[in-house]
XYZ file of C-alpha atoms in Angstrom:
676
model
C 0.005 0.044 0.026
C 1.283 3.537 -0.815
C 1.504 5.902 2.059
C -0.843 8.823 1.238
C 1.597 11.166 3.084
C 4.081 10.410 0.326
C 1.926 11.508 -2.589
C 4.325 13.065 -5.148
C 4.267 16.763 -5.814
C 4.393 17.159 -9.562
C 6.676 20.016 -10.579
C 4.899 22.660 -12.722
C 8.086 23.415 -14.613
C 7.834 26.992 -13.642
C 10.430 29.370 -12.182
C 10.717 32.999 -13.082
C 9.134 32.939 -16.551
C 10.910 36.082 -17.568
C 13.713 33.691 -18.724
C 11.716 33.064 -21.963
C 10.297 36.334 -23.090
C 6.707 36.350 -24.367
C 8.054 37.937 -27.632
C 9.814 35.188 -29.623
C 13.564 35.539 -29.581
C 15.341 36.316 -32.890
C 16.922 32.776 -32.933
C 13.750 30.858 -31.904
C 12.877 29.643 -35.441
C 16.541 28.565 -36.105
C 16.741 26.678 -32.785
C 13.411 24.949 -33.704
C 15.010 23.861 -37.007
C 18.308 22.700 -35.382
C 16.711 20.647 -32.686
C 13.696 19.460 -34.725
C 13.026 16.314 -36.862
C 15.325 16.560 -39.953
C 17.587 18.943 -38.245
C 21.452 18.527 -38.390
C 21.752 17.143 -34.880
C 19.858 13.866 -35.650
C 22.463 12.335 -38.025
C 25.418 13.531 -36.021
C 24.299 12.258 -32.600
C 23.437 8.644 -32.173
C 20.036 8.159 -30.618
C 19.158 11.877 -30.784
C 15.465 12.697 -30.760
C 13.720 16.031 -30.390
C 12.816 16.899 -26.827
C 10.542 19.943 -26.204
C 12.336 20.843 -22.862
C 15.749 20.788 -24.511
C 14.512 22.968 -27.514
C 12.798 25.535 -25.069
C 15.926 25.616 -22.923
C 18.113 26.289 -26.045
C 15.809 29.077 -27.016
C 16.037 30.782 -23.618
C 19.848 30.573 -23.655
C 19.930 31.910 -27.211
C 17.818 34.833 -26.092
C 20.044 35.519 -23.056
C 23.102 35.370 -25.291
C 21.609 37.804 -27.969
C 20.545 40.241 -25.227
C 23.714 39.807 -23.162
C 21.649 38.847 -20.099
C 22.032 36.607 -17.185
C 20.051 33.329 -17.051
C 19.704 30.722 -14.248
C 18.648 27.571 -16.031
C 17.698 24.325 -14.106
C 17.272 21.372 -16.413
C 15.987 18.000 -15.031
C 18.058 14.933 -15.782
C 17.707 13.805 -19.433
C 16.847 17.260 -20.789
C 20.107 17.364 -22.664
C 21.329 20.605 -21.231
C 24.863 20.301 -22.649
C 23.587 20.559 -26.259
C 20.973 23.076 -25.216
C 23.829 25.483 -24.280
C 26.441 24.446 -26.728
C 24.291 24.991 -29.896
C 23.540 28.685 -29.114
C 27.027 29.259 -27.685
C 28.859 27.828 -30.814
C 26.601 29.754 -33.271
C 25.940 33.107 -31.616
C 27.966 33.225 -28.347
C 30.995 34.970 -29.704
C 34.097 34.399 -27.505
C 32.768 31.830 -24.993
C 34.097 30.440 -21.705
C 32.521 27.178 -20.758
C 33.350 26.243 -17.023
C 32.451 22.863 -15.624
C 32.486 21.210 -12.275
C 35.335 18.752 -12.659
C 38.332 18.025 -14.898
C 36.597 14.773 -16.082
C 33.613 16.815 -17.376
C 36.076 19.295 -18.877
C 37.746 16.531 -20.851
C 34.390 15.122 -21.893
C 33.196 18.546 -23.224
C 36.419 19.190 -25.049
C 37.017 15.662 -26.525
C 33.433 14.548 -27.199
C 30.548 16.909 -26.816
C 31.976 20.166 -28.431
C 33.444 18.296 -31.511
C 30.078 16.442 -32.066
C 28.059 19.678 -32.044
C 30.681 21.610 -34.062
C 30.663 18.975 -36.652
C 26.793 18.702 -36.794
C 26.479 22.490 -37.258
C 29.527 22.862 -39.473
C 30.428 25.686 -37.058
C 33.843 27.218 -37.859
C 34.863 27.788 -34.252
C 38.211 27.009 -32.646
C 38.270 25.374 -29.284
C 40.938 25.305 -26.512
C 41.135 23.378 -23.190
C 42.675 25.245 -20.305
C 43.649 23.588 -16.992
C 45.489 24.725 -13.773
C 49.236 24.713 -13.947
C 49.580 21.603 -11.830
C 48.157 19.657 -14.738
C 51.082 20.473 -17.058
C 54.610 19.132 -17.039
C 57.242 21.771 -16.252
C 60.583 21.514 -18.265
C 62.553 23.246 -15.549
C 61.266 21.271 -12.617
C 61.563 17.993 -14.515
C 65.211 18.857 -15.341
C 65.967 19.738 -11.785
C 64.345 16.552 -10.369
C 66.254 14.323 -12.854
C 69.535 16.070 -11.799
C 68.876 15.799 -8.066
C 67.553 12.219 -8.310
C 65.964 12.408 -4.910
C 63.295 9.756 -5.373
C 62.015 8.048 -2.250
C 60.730 4.707 -3.900
C 61.586 2.501 -6.913
C 58.029 3.179 -8.166
C 58.715 6.889 -8.356
C 61.945 6.210 -10.183
C 59.867 4.293 -12.825
C 57.300 6.969 -13.025
C 60.002 9.697 -13.473
C 61.444 7.641 -16.388
C 57.939 7.529 -17.884
C 57.473 11.291 -17.536
C 60.874 12.062 -19.065
C 59.961 9.891 -22.162
C 56.481 11.561 -22.186
C 58.121 15.063 -22.421
C 59.675 14.115 -25.724
C 56.388 13.033 -27.328
C 53.597 15.220 -25.965
C 52.289 18.276 -27.681
C 50.311 19.638 -24.724
C 52.228 18.415 -21.572
C 48.893 17.476 -19.989
C 49.516 14.915 -17.440
C 46.012 13.292 -18.261
C 47.586 11.956 -21.416
C 50.019 9.839 -19.500
C 47.683 7.293 -17.947
C 50.560 5.020 -16.856
C 51.424 7.388 -14.119
C 48.478 7.780 -11.588
C 47.104 11.410 -11.424
C 47.756 11.457 -7.647
C 51.400 10.110 -7.683
C 53.516 12.271 -5.563
C 56.178 12.561 -8.300
C 53.988 14.956 -10.208
C 54.619 17.509 -7.434
C 58.327 17.506 -8.393
C 57.857 17.945 -12.183
C 54.961 20.560 -12.281
C 55.064 24.185 -11.193
C 53.068 26.101 -8.671
C 52.321 29.833 -8.856
C 54.982 30.284 -6.154
C 57.752 28.349 -7.725
C 57.252 29.247 -11.431
C 60.162 31.202 -12.742
C 57.976 33.081 -15.248
C 59.791 34.833 -18.113
C 63.062 34.355 -16.372
C 62.822 30.693 -17.032
C 65.169 29.342 -19.863
C 62.244 27.143 -20.994
C 59.688 29.962 -21.134
C 59.135 29.816 -24.947
C 58.497 25.986 -24.791
C 56.391 26.212 -21.582
C 53.234 24.086 -21.765
C 51.330 26.322 -19.394
C 52.136 29.352 -21.549
C 51.324 27.392 -24.699
C 47.916 26.371 -23.317
C 47.126 29.996 -22.394
C 48.205 31.383 -25.774
C 45.832 28.879 -27.505
C 43.047 29.833 -25.063
C 43.488 33.535 -25.968
C 43.141 32.768 -29.684
C 40.262 30.235 -29.466
C 36.548 31.038 -29.933
C 35.483 28.555 -27.157
C 37.608 27.891 -24.109
C 36.761 25.007 -21.730
C 37.894 25.537 -18.111
C 36.714 24.258 -14.644
C 35.309 26.192 -11.709
C 38.405 25.783 -9.683
C 40.534 27.366 -12.402
C 38.002 30.123 -13.053
C 37.834 31.225 -9.450
C 41.542 30.716 -8.749
C 42.236 33.099 -11.540
C 39.696 35.683 -10.313
C 41.332 35.533 -6.893
C 44.980 34.987 -7.832
C 45.329 36.098 -11.464
C 47.379 33.110 -12.164
C 45.633 30.697 -14.507
C 45.175 32.621 -17.787
C 41.517 33.269 -17.372
C 42.129 36.800 -16.436
C 43.452 37.452 -19.952
C 40.325 35.808 -21.372
C 37.668 37.561 -19.438
C 37.948 40.985 -20.985
C 37.205 39.658 -24.525
C 34.654 37.032 -23.513
C 31.031 37.700 -24.708
C 29.479 34.626 -23.026
C 30.314 32.735 -19.825
C 28.547 29.476 -19.186
C 28.807 27.539 -15.889
C 27.753 24.016 -16.100
C 27.168 22.094 -12.774
C 26.546 25.617 -11.380
C 25.322 24.368 -8.133
C 28.986 23.959 -7.052
C 29.770 27.597 -7.595
C 29.021 29.002 -4.150
C 31.463 26.521 -2.475
C 34.121 26.841 -5.048
C 33.982 30.566 -5.069
C 34.104 30.676 -1.262
C 37.279 28.544 -1.302
C 39.075 30.928 -3.612
C 37.790 34.279 -2.441
C 39.131 33.314 0.884
C 42.824 33.184 1.810
C 44.713 30.037 2.915
C 48.271 29.459 3.991
C 49.651 25.939 4.735
C 52.567 24.430 6.430
C 53.139 22.273 3.361
C 53.829 25.478 1.383
C 56.551 26.235 3.980
C 58.035 22.749 3.572
C 57.958 23.047 -0.224
C 59.769 26.366 0.009
C 62.396 24.800 2.310
C 62.995 22.082 -0.183
C 63.556 24.603 -2.941
C 65.722 26.906 -0.807
C 67.996 23.900 -0.022
C 68.290 22.907 -3.672
C 68.970 26.431 -4.969
C 71.327 27.263 -2.116
C 73.423 24.246 -2.712
C 73.381 24.709 -6.495
C 74.271 28.479 -6.625
C 75.683 29.549 -3.149
C 77.038 26.541 -1.423
C 79.524 28.551 0.554
C 77.036 31.344 1.408
C 75.340 29.517 4.333
C 74.868 26.172 6.036
C 71.781 25.561 3.980
C 70.706 22.272 5.758
C 70.538 23.968 9.095
C 68.898 27.157 7.744
C 66.005 25.141 6.437
C 65.862 22.482 9.169
C 64.837 24.985 11.825
C 61.988 26.315 9.667
C 60.831 22.745 8.755
C 60.851 21.789 12.435
C 58.804 24.950 13.338
C 56.242 23.954 10.586
C 55.951 20.408 11.716
C 55.665 21.472 15.315
C 52.834 23.742 14.442
C 50.967 20.844 12.879
C 51.575 18.740 15.917
C 49.855 21.177 18.260
C 46.588 19.356 17.062
C 47.261 15.571 17.808
C 44.231 14.470 15.925
C 44.394 13.209 12.396
C 41.705 15.620 11.034
C 40.645 18.908 12.736
C 38.430 21.849 11.798
C 38.255 24.561 14.445
C 37.305 28.270 14.278
C 39.853 30.584 15.912
C 37.510 31.301 18.851
C 37.288 27.443 19.503
C 41.069 27.301 20.120
C 41.810 27.668 23.788
C 43.950 30.780 24.510
C 46.299 28.387 26.518
C 46.791 26.191 23.413
C 50.416 25.439 22.167
C 49.142 26.601 18.831
C 49.723 30.322 19.411
C 53.431 30.102 20.574
C 54.089 27.561 17.770
C 52.630 29.885 15.246
C 54.778 32.796 16.462
C 57.850 30.449 16.440
C 57.180 29.598 12.771
C 56.791 33.246 11.743
C 60.187 34.071 13.522
C 62.089 31.127 11.983
C 60.620 31.986 8.488
C 61.863 35.604 8.925
C 65.230 34.176 9.799
C 65.500 32.178 6.601
C 64.383 35.227 4.563
C 67.252 37.264 6.125
C 69.732 34.587 4.891
C 68.190 34.579 1.404
C 68.434 38.316 1.273
C 72.275 38.123 1.679
C 72.565 35.605 -1.048
C 69.770 36.649 -3.585
C 72.106 38.437 -6.017
C 73.999 35.192 -6.667
C 71.138 33.629 -8.614
C 67.631 34.572 -9.863
C 66.302 31.353 -8.403
C 67.426 32.349 -4.856
C 65.932 35.797 -5.265
C 62.705 33.937 -6.312
C 62.790 31.870 -3.213
C 63.181 35.161 -1.215
C 60.132 36.574 -2.746
C 58.109 33.428 -2.041
C 59.294 33.537 1.564
C 58.187 37.228 1.925
C 54.685 36.237 0.471
C 54.353 33.348 2.938
C 55.455 35.438 5.869
C 52.929 38.105 4.935
C 50.095 35.548 4.793
C 51.035 34.200 8.265
C 51.034 37.877 9.590
C 47.638 38.517 7.969
C 46.050 35.581 9.674
C 45.232 37.676 12.667
C 41.962 39.193 13.653
C 41.511 42.322 15.582
C 38.240 41.835 17.601
C 37.905 45.695 17.969
C 38.337 46.334 14.163
C 35.078 47.420 12.406
C 34.393 45.101 9.369
C 32.272 46.693 6.572
C 29.051 44.861 5.856
C 29.404 42.135 3.274
C 33.080 41.669 4.100
C 32.752 39.540 7.215
C 35.108 36.592 7.413
C 35.718 33.499 9.590
C 39.265 32.605 10.619
C 39.660 28.837 11.169
C 42.281 26.027 10.997
C 42.170 22.655 9.300
C 44.589 19.934 10.129
C 45.344 16.930 7.837
C 47.668 13.991 8.316
C 50.876 16.013 7.683
C 49.855 19.719 7.245
C 47.972 22.476 8.846
C 46.118 25.062 6.983
C 45.100 28.469 8.297
C 41.965 29.806 6.407
C 40.282 33.241 6.225
C 36.983 32.559 4.534
C 34.447 35.274 3.560
C 30.954 34.701 5.053
C 29.297 35.818 1.828
C 30.658 35.900 -1.650
C 27.599 37.698 -3.204
C 29.225 41.063 -3.245
C 32.582 39.919 -4.462
C 31.146 37.855 -7.302
C 28.868 40.743 -8.318
C 31.981 42.893 -8.647
C 33.524 40.337 -10.987
C 30.415 40.397 -13.211
C 30.279 44.277 -13.438
C 31.992 46.066 -16.337
C 31.736 44.756 -19.934
C 28.226 43.643 -20.880
C 28.168 39.982 -21.544
C 25.767 36.981 -21.071
C 26.200 34.748 -17.945
C 24.493 31.322 -18.044
C 24.220 29.231 -14.852
C 22.945 25.720 -15.461
C 22.624 22.464 -13.487
C 20.036 19.788 -12.710
C 19.826 21.036 -9.177
C 19.582 24.834 -8.549
C 16.066 25.117 -7.046
C 14.414 23.893 -3.950
C 10.756 23.111 -4.886
C 11.136 25.397 -7.942
C 12.385 28.264 -5.777
C 15.739 29.589 -6.844
C 16.309 32.119 -4.043
C 18.933 30.117 -2.062
C 21.279 29.700 -5.058
C 20.609 33.163 -6.546
C 21.277 34.940 -3.181
C 24.602 33.147 -2.434
C 26.011 34.520 -5.731
C 24.333 37.855 -5.680
C 22.168 37.077 -8.593
C 19.285 39.089 -7.261
C 16.209 39.529 -9.555
C 17.958 37.707 -12.450
C 15.678 35.527 -14.567
C 15.512 31.844 -13.630
C 13.660 29.003 -15.235
C 13.297 25.212 -14.753
C 12.677 22.606 -17.457
C 11.348 19.277 -16.247
C 12.971 16.036 -17.104
C 11.422 14.115 -20.000
C 11.565 10.817 -17.897
C 8.315 9.290 -16.678
C 9.452 8.951 -13.075
C 6.054 7.605 -11.933
C 6.388 4.669 -14.292
C 10.085 4.250 -14.142
C 10.770 4.203 -10.357
C 9.749 4.127 -6.816
C 10.801 6.284 -3.896
C 10.893 4.024 -0.883
C 11.158 5.257 2.745
C 11.511 2.266 5.064
C 9.528 2.050 8.322
C 10.785 1.491 11.750
C 14.361 2.986 11.426
C 15.766 4.652 14.555
C 16.918 8.307 14.830
C 19.884 8.823 12.344
C 22.068 10.042 15.292
C 21.588 6.892 17.369
C 24.180 4.199 17.888
C 24.057 1.441 15.370
C 22.117 3.514 12.841
C 24.254 2.327 9.876
C 23.559 -1.309 10.819
C 19.845 -0.588 11.026
C 20.035 0.828 7.504
C 21.911 -2.292 6.287
C 19.265 -4.552 7.874
C 16.544 -2.794 5.822
C 18.694 -2.688 2.698
C 19.882 -6.232 2.357
C 16.615 -7.746 1.270
C 16.192 -5.027 -1.295
C 19.894 -5.341 -2.602
C 19.196 -9.114 -2.930
C 15.859 -8.511 -4.836
C 17.677 -5.974 -7.052
C 20.373 -8.603 -7.906
C 23.027 -6.259 -6.667
C 23.109 -3.268 -9.141
C 23.264 -0.886 -6.206
C 24.850 2.409 -5.143
C 24.838 2.913 -1.369
C 25.520 6.624 -0.857
C 26.644 7.545 2.660
C 27.091 10.946 4.279
C 30.313 9.988 6.171
C 33.452 7.988 5.583
C 32.869 6.143 8.773
C 29.485 4.836 7.471
C 31.236 3.804 4.157
C 33.687 1.789 6.209
C 31.134 0.118 8.434
C 28.874 -0.667 5.396
C 31.842 -2.224 3.529
C 32.735 -4.473 6.562
C 29.148 -5.598 7.051
C 28.171 -6.193 3.405
C 31.317 -8.270 2.884
C 30.413 -10.533 5.731
C 26.616 -10.685 4.766
C 27.326 -11.477 1.087
C 29.601 -14.253 2.125
C 27.288 -15.661 4.684
C 24.260 -15.569 2.426
C 26.097 -16.660 -0.635
C 25.436 -13.565 -2.719
C 27.921 -13.266 -5.500
C 27.735 -9.398 -5.674
C 31.109 -7.756 -6.381
C 31.706 -4.983 -3.757
C 33.378 -1.775 -4.771
C 34.321 0.631 -2.012
C 35.415 4.253 -2.419
C 39.095 4.623 -1.501
C 40.054 1.144 -2.692
C 40.742 2.466 -6.154
C 40.304 5.726 -8.062
C 36.777 6.883 -8.840
C 36.949 6.329 -12.570
C 38.386 2.768 -12.209
C 35.716 1.878 -9.602
C 32.936 3.078 -11.892
C 34.370 1.236 -14.953
C 34.525 -1.930 -12.935
C 31.033 -1.443 -11.511
C 29.575 -1.021 -14.979
C 31.384 -4.143 -16.259
C 30.314 -6.281 -13.377
C 26.544 -5.736 -14.042
C 25.573 -6.949 -10.590
C 27.963 -4.826 -8.353
C 27.378 -2.966 -5.150
C 29.324 0.328 -4.932
C 29.628 2.089 -1.513
C 30.683 5.796 -1.697
C 30.361 9.056 -0.025
C 30.309 12.699 -1.324
C 32.374 12.164 -4.503
C 29.784 9.604 -5.858
C 26.728 11.766 -5.167
C 27.223 13.784 -8.311
C 28.863 13.775 -11.754
C 28.450 9.939 -11.972
C 26.506 8.512 -14.964
C 25.654 4.764 -14.969
C 22.910 3.991 -17.589
C 21.022 0.829 -18.085
C 20.507 -2.195 -15.726
C 23.902 -2.060 -14.071
C 22.413 0.460 -11.575
C 18.848 -0.221 -10.453
C 18.917 0.712 -6.764
C 20.240 3.866 -5.076
C 20.271 3.847 -1.221
C 20.887 7.088 0.679
C 21.653 6.424 4.349
C 20.889 9.995 5.720
C 19.795 13.357 4.629
C 23.009 15.247 3.618
C 23.021 17.918 6.159
C 26.314 19.669 6.594
C 28.164 18.797 9.796
C 27.036 21.297 12.492
C 30.704 21.776 13.705
C 31.742 23.219 10.339
C 33.359 26.566 11.226
C 32.198 28.422 8.128
C 28.611 27.114 8.394
C 28.399 27.947 12.089
C 29.625 31.491 11.462
C 27.265 31.974 8.510
C 24.298 30.785 10.577
C 25.267 33.060 13.419
C 25.259 36.063 11.110
C 21.852 35.127 9.554
C 20.236 34.663 12.963
C 21.458 38.024 14.090
C 19.405 39.373 11.103
C 16.375 37.588 12.277
C 16.481 34.667 9.831
C 16.412 31.058 10.589
C 19.740 29.482 9.766
C 18.301 25.961 9.281
C 15.431 26.945 7.188
C 17.208 29.545 4.979
C 20.584 27.818 4.620
C 21.193 24.303 6.047
C 17.903 22.798 4.602
C 18.131 24.222 1.135
C 21.799 23.117 0.896
C 20.832 19.573 2.013
C 17.955 19.415 -0.538
C 20.117 20.448 -3.443
C 22.718 17.813 -2.355
C 20.039 15.107 -1.968
C 18.752 15.930 -5.468
C 22.141 15.248 -6.876
C 22.334 11.833 -5.125
C 18.829 10.992 -6.285
C 19.794 11.941 -9.829
C 22.107 9.011 -10.039
C 19.199 6.536 -10.443
C 17.307 7.301 -13.742
C 19.706 8.336 -16.444
C 17.755 7.231 -19.549
C 14.239 6.712 -20.888
C 14.683 2.978 -20.458
C 16.083 2.958 -16.889
C 13.979 1.534 -14.077
C 14.931 1.565 -10.383
C 14.278 2.253 -6.693
C 15.457 5.231 -4.703
C 15.547 4.147 -1.112
C 15.890 7.085 1.276
C 16.474 5.759 4.690
C 16.240 8.749 6.911
C 12.982 8.697 8.952
C 13.063 12.491 9.340
C 11.778 12.815 5.801
C 8.430 11.598 7.255
C 8.566 12.604 10.993
C 9.823 16.293 10.606
C 7.738 19.131 9.451
C 10.498 20.037 6.863
C 10.212 16.555 5.386
C 7.488 17.447 3.010
C 9.696 20.272 1.490
C 12.394 17.686 0.980
C 10.440 14.996 -0.846
C 8.503 17.525 -2.892
C 11.853 18.654 -4.385
C 12.589 15.143 -5.517
C 11.599 13.680 -8.857
C 7.886 12.638 -8.875
C 8.402 8.842 -8.413
C 5.687 6.620 -7.150
C 6.159 6.530 -3.426
C 5.879 3.811 -0.783
C 6.848 2.726 2.621
C 6.261 -1.011 2.012
C 9.236 -3.378 1.515
C 7.009 -5.910 -0.238
C 6.016 -3.422 -2.880
C 9.742 -2.666 -3.603
C 10.651 -6.364 -3.774
C 7.741 -6.999 -6.180
C 9.029 -4.116 -8.433
C 12.249 -6.109 -8.980
C 10.462 -9.420 -9.822
C 10.323 -10.278 -13.554
C 6.872 -9.841 -15.066
C 4.910 -13.020 -15.368
C 5.411 -14.848 -18.705
């Protein structure tokens, strides 16, 4: 029996209808032709068929481009939003920057989607791919690493040999082309540059530099594909080549735009890390020994700074820590250790000053030292200082296994981002499958300062009521209770078995991932269930997904990185289980400070921030299930608060309009083959 309290709310597809003007746009007829039966996209794209929502979205984007307007565009899964923005952009967008959520999506756009559309339209546009400098091999740092030969493992020696060979063959220097060396191998840090250690025009390899070559190509191209991290790093640091592109850009398109507030917050803040100090020490030692061996006892000059940096990290004995400045006890060892690091860093800078004229590389190290020292000095807050409205920030520390980061994070990026959008008129398109909460765009728009900008939602073409079920199990305990993960697994096991594996189990914490993996391994063995288990962390995300797809009956357990940007079509994925509503941890220093400011203004932090964030995140997780017209499946949402709490209704009304049930038997029957 279907629970009447779970009757689906059917989205009306509305938003702010000003996005598509009542007067037809000047490109409407052409968009209809391109996306219609007999249009050029059909022969070029396998399986392409006209979709009303895709055509309407493309019209709205074409209108925004022609009028140099801003548009917030939410497109349900399956709308085909990539083509809906690429067609108008390639034909009428002028110089266009397309920014995506991840490097994987960036590569997909550049290698597959844009070439397909360009060929279908016979559009004479040039396209460039631009990534952050850490993705490109650096001639200078490779040469220095080969000369120093300081490899810590035989594996790294082999990788370095592969990289040296790769240098002679590659046109781009993009490390993604060298699949043999894992993307996260530590050796890449020794053969790529950072903003701090790049020699710039003083480098002997400047003319051959892959970073500079990529930037030159981007400046000349009609369409440039970047990612959000790169875009905002440039706005903040002016170091990625986007700054040179922006003045001439007519159109900026953000795909996966729901990620923008977090990414922008990351880069509009300031961070300094002990690992930056250790990296500087490594370079000071190398350059000092190479160019001024007699100028100082370089080993002892750097060792006192290294020790001070490591001692600062050790003032927090835990593996992972996130604390705001007011949460650190005044008596903590952290404060004297921080002062000690500042003093030792100043001492090393004095030594570099005396030797800087002996080599440009030593002078470069001195400049980096001064920058770092300034950042550490700036990480101080005067409680009496008056902060202008809109410029409030939270000071906090984050400890990892071997480094400590000091952050200064703005509480709101709306004003900063608005400043970036001022000046030259151009169109700004923000698109994603998840921007609204029950067709309300206020939360997303206000975070980025997009007040009163047109917003519109286009519904998914999928028949969710026929293709799937939303199942909220009965009898689960409070999500904060002991043993909650085991209670979820007790409910999930019969459903996983009925589904024949083919499951994503999406958890909100890594602890839950670990517990679920232990338990399911035991249960599958005990019950004789031959379902391959894939666990986040065992291998890279791409490899795990490839193996999951090939297996056809696998169970994949993951946390945040599997909630979005993952596309598994067909029968390999038929069940998505979400253990808890994805509320941000209440001890997050930035969230706590934001909520405090909101509540001082008389707003409710939970209703106006925490809940909308969780809903947008949940919509991403739910979006993994139905990826095609032929997909069928069950979304199992285990958190009882979706039924028991007053805000629960707002949550499930924001989800796709699946048939809804609380009965396990109905779900198991869904997976049974139809009678012959």
